[in-house]
Coordinates of N, CA and C in Angstrom, one line a residue:
E125 N 14.8 8.9 -14.1 CA 15.0 10.1 -12.9 C 12.7 9.7 -12.4
N126 N 12.8 10.1 -11.2 CA 11.3 10.0 -11.2 C 10.6 11.4 -10.8
V127 N 10.0 11.8 -11.4 CA 9.2 12.5 -11.4 C 8.0 12.4 -10.6
H128 N 7.8 13.4 -9.3 CA 6.7 13.5 -8.4 C 7.0 11.6 -7.4
G129 N 8.0 11.2 -7.6 CA 8.1 9.7 -7.2 C 7.6 8.4 -8.0
V130 N 7.5 8.7 -9.2 CA 7.2 7.9 -10.3 C 8.3 8.1 -11.2
R131 N 8.8 6.7 -12.1 CA 9.6 6.9 -12.6 C 9.1 6.4 -14.1
E132 N 10.1 7.2 -14.8 CA 10.2 7.8 -16.3 C 9.5 6.8 -17.2
D133 N 9.9 5.4 -16.9 CA 9.3 4.0 -17.4 C 7.3 4.1 -18.0
F134 N 7.1 3.9 -16.2 CA 5.9 4.1 -16.0 C 5.0 5.6 -16.3
I135 N 6.1 6.7 -16.9 CA 4.9 7.7 -17.4 C 4.6 7.3 -19.2
K136 N 6.5 7.1 -19.4 CA 6.0 6.9 -20.8 C 5.2 5.6 -21.4
E137 N 4.6 4.7 -20.4 CA 3.7 3.5 -20.3 C 2.7 4.3 -20.7
G138 N 2.2 5.2 -19.2 CA 1.3 5.4 -19.8 C 0.5 6.7 -21.1
R139 N 1.5 7.6 -21.2 CA 1.5 8.5 -22.4 C 1.6 7.5 -23.4
R140 N 1.6 6.4 -23.7 CA 1.9 4.4 -24.8 C 0.6 4.7 -24.6
R141 N -0.3 4.2 -23.6 CA -1.3 3.8 -23.5 C -2.6 4.5 -24.3
A142 N -2.7 5.8 -23.7 CA -3.5 7.3 -24.1 C -3.4 7.4 -25.0
T143 N -2.2 7.1 -25.8 CA -2.3 7.6 -27.5 C -2.8 6.2 -28.4
K144 N -2.6 5.3 -27.6 CA -3.3 3.8 -28.4 C -4.7 3.8 -28.5
S145 N -5.1 4.1 -27.2 CA -6.7 4.1 -26.7 C -7.4 5.7 -27.4
S146 N -6.6 6.8 -27.7 CA -7.1 8.0 -28.6 C -7.7 7.0 -30.1
E147 N -6.8 6.7 -30.6 CA -6.7 6.1 -31.8 C -7.9 5.2 -31.9
R148 N -8.3 4.7 -30.7 CA -9.3 3.5 -30.9 C -11.0 4.8 -31.1
P149 N -11.5 4.6 -31.9 CA -13.5 4.9 -32.4 C -14.0 4.8 -30.5
P150 N -14.6 5.7 -29.2 CA -14.7 5.5 -28.1 C -16.0 4.3 -28.9
S151 N -16.3 3.1 -27.9 CA -17.2 2.1 -28.9 C -18.7 2.5 -28.0
S152 N -19.0 3.6 -26.7 CA -20.1 4.5 -26.1 C -19.5 5.6 -25.1
P153 N -20.2 6.0 -25.0 CA -19.5 7.6 -23.9 C -19.3 6.9 -22.3
S154 N -19.9 5.9 -21.8 CA -19.5 5.2 -20.1 C -18.7 4.3 -20.0
L155 N -17.9 4.4 -19.4 CA -16.8 3.3 -19.2 C -17.5 1.8 -19.5
N156 N -16.3 0.5 -20.2 CA -17.2 -0.2 -20.3 C -16.6 -1.0 -19.0
D157 N -16.6 -2.6 -19.0 CA -16.3 -3.6 -18.0 C -14.8 -3.9 -17.9
E158 N -14.1 -3.6 -19.3 CA -12.7 -4.1 -19.4 C -11.8 -2.8 -18.4
A159 N -12.4 -1.5 -18.4 CA -12.0 -0.8 -17.5 C -11.8 -0.3 -15.9
E160 N -13.0 -1.4 -15.9 CA -13.1 -1.8 -14.0 C -12.5 -2.5 -13.3
G161 N -12.3 -2.2 -12.2 CA -11.2 -2.7 -11.3 C -9.4 -2.5 -11.5
Q162 N -9.3 -1.9 -12.1 CA -8.4 -1.5 -13.0 C -7.5 -0.1 -11.6
V163 N -7.7 0.2 -10.5 CA -7.4 1.9 -9.8 C -6.7 0.6 -8.7
Y164 N -5.1 1.2 -8.3 CA -4.5 0.6 -7.6 C -3.7 2.0 -7.2
F165 N -3.4 1.9 -5.5 CA -2.4 2.9 -5.2 C -0.8 2.2 -5.1
I166 N 0.1 2.5 -4.9 CA 1.2 2.0 -4.3 C 2.2 3.0 -3.5
G167 N 2.6 2.9 -2.2 CA 3.1 4.5 -1.9 C 2.8 4.8 -0.7
K168 N 3.6 5.7 0.1 CA 2.8 6.3 1.3 C 1.0 6.7 1.2
I169 N 0.8 6.6 2.2 CA -0.7 7.0 2.5 C -0.7 7.8 2.9
L170 N -0.9 8.9 2.1 CA -1.3 10.5 2.5 C -2.1 11.1 1.4
W171 N -3.0 12.3 2.7 CA -4.0 12.7 1.7 C -3.5 13.9 0.6
A172 N -2.5 14.1 1.0 CA -1.3 15.4 0.5 C -1.1 14.6 -1.2
K173 N -1.2 13.3 -1.1 CA -1.0 11.9 -2.5 C -2.1 12.7 -3.7
G174 N -3.2 12.7 -3.2 CA -4.4 12.5 -3.7 C -5.7 12.4 -3.7
F175 N -5.6 11.9 -2.3 CA -6.8 10.8 -2.0 C -8.4 10.9 -2.1
D176 N -8.8 12.5 -1.6 CA -8.9 13.3 -1.9 C -9.7 13.0 -3.0
N177 N -9.4 13.2 -4.3 CA -9.1 13.0 -5.7 C -9.7 12.4 -6.1
L178 N -9.2 11.0 -5.6 CA -9.5 9.5 -6.5 C -10.5 9.0 -5.1
L179 N -11.3 9.9 -4.0 CA -12.5 9.4 -4.0 C -13.6 9.8 -4.7
E180 N -13.3 11.1 -4.4 CA -14.7 12.3 -5.6 C -14.4 11.6 -6.7
L181 N -13.5 10.8 -8.1 CA -13.5 10.4 -8.6 C -14.4 9.1 -9.0
E182 N -14.4 8.6 -7.3 CA -15.5 7.3 -7.3 C -16.1 7.5 -6.6
D183 N -16.6 8.1 -6.8 CA -17.7 9.3 -6.2 C -18.7 9.8 -7.3
F184 N -18.1 9.8 -8.4 CA -18.5 10.4 -9.9 C -18.7 9.5 -10.4
Y185 N -18.1 8.5 -10.2 CA -18.5 6.9 -11.6 C -19.2 6.2 -10.4
H186 N -19.8 6.2 -9.4 CA -20.4 5.9 -8.6 C -22.1 6.4 -9.4
E187 N -21.9 7.5 -9.3 CA -23.2 8.7 -9.6 C -23.6 8.3 -11.1
C188 N -22.4 8.1 -12.2 CA -22.5 7.7 -13.6 C -23.4 6.0 -13.5
T189 N -22.4 5.4 -13.0 CA -22.7 3.3 -13.2 C -23.7 3.8 -12.3
G190 N -23.9 3.5 -10.6 CA -24.1 2.6 -9.6 C -23.8 2.1 -8.8
K191 N -22.4 1.6 -9.5 CA -20.8 1.0 -9.1 C -20.5 2.0 -8.1
Y192 N -19.2 0.8 -7.3 CA -18.3 1.9 -7.5 C -17.1 0.9 -7.6
F193 N -15.9 1.6 -7.9 CA -14.6 0.7 -8.5 C -13.7 0.0 -6.9
S194 N -13.7 -0.9 -7.1 CA -12.3 -1.1 -5.9 C -11.3 -0.6 -6.0
I195 N -10.8 -0.3 -5.4 CA -9.2 0.5 -5.0 C -8.3 -0.1 -4.1
D196 N -6.9 -1.1 -5.0 CA -6.3 -1.4 -3.8 C -5.1 -1.1 -3.5
I197 N -4.8 -1.3 -2.7 CA -3.4 0.1 -1.5 C -2.4 -0.9 -1.4
Y198 N -1.0 -0.7 -1.6 CA -0.3 -1.3 -1.1 C 0.8 0.1 -0.7
G199 N 0.4 -0.3 0.3 CA 1.5 0.6 1.5 C 1.2 1.1 3.1
G200 N 1.6 2.2 3.3 CA 0.9 2.3 4.7 C 1.3 4.2 4.9
G201 N 0.6 4.1 6.2 CA 1.4 5.8 6.7 C 0.0 6.6 7.3
P202 N 1.1 7.4 7.8 CA 0.1 8.8 8.9 C -1.6 8.5 8.7
D203 N -2.0 8.7 7.5 CA -3.4 9.3 6.9 C -4.0 7.4 6.8
Q204 N -3.2 6.0 7.0 CA -4.0 5.3 6.4 C -5.7 4.8 7.3
E205 N -5.5 5.2 8.9 CA -6.7 4.7 8.8 C -8.6 6.3 8.3
E206 N -7.9 7.3 8.7 CA -8.3 8.2 8.0 C -9.3 7.9 6.8
I207 N -8.3 7.4 5.3 CA -8.2 7.1 4.1 C -9.5 5.7 4.4
K208 N -9.2 5.3 4.8 CA -9.8 3.8 5.1 C -11.4 4.3 5.0
R209 N -12.1 3.9 4.4 CA -13.8 3.9 4.2 C -14.5 2.3 3.1

């Protein structure tokens, strides 16, 4: 079954990883190198799917680290050209 276009398998895996991550003591309050470069989007490119939130998070990440993370986007849609930067 899909929830908002996401298969239940992916939701379960996300929960599993979140639980595993919360069991480890944090190494530092900042993001680590392992977390960088792991952002991707697959689907129809629409603002309604939360791209504004993703870009706000990227700006916040930049404020905290001085770096930007790459976002790999696979798909297309009517908002594609506007979302590209």
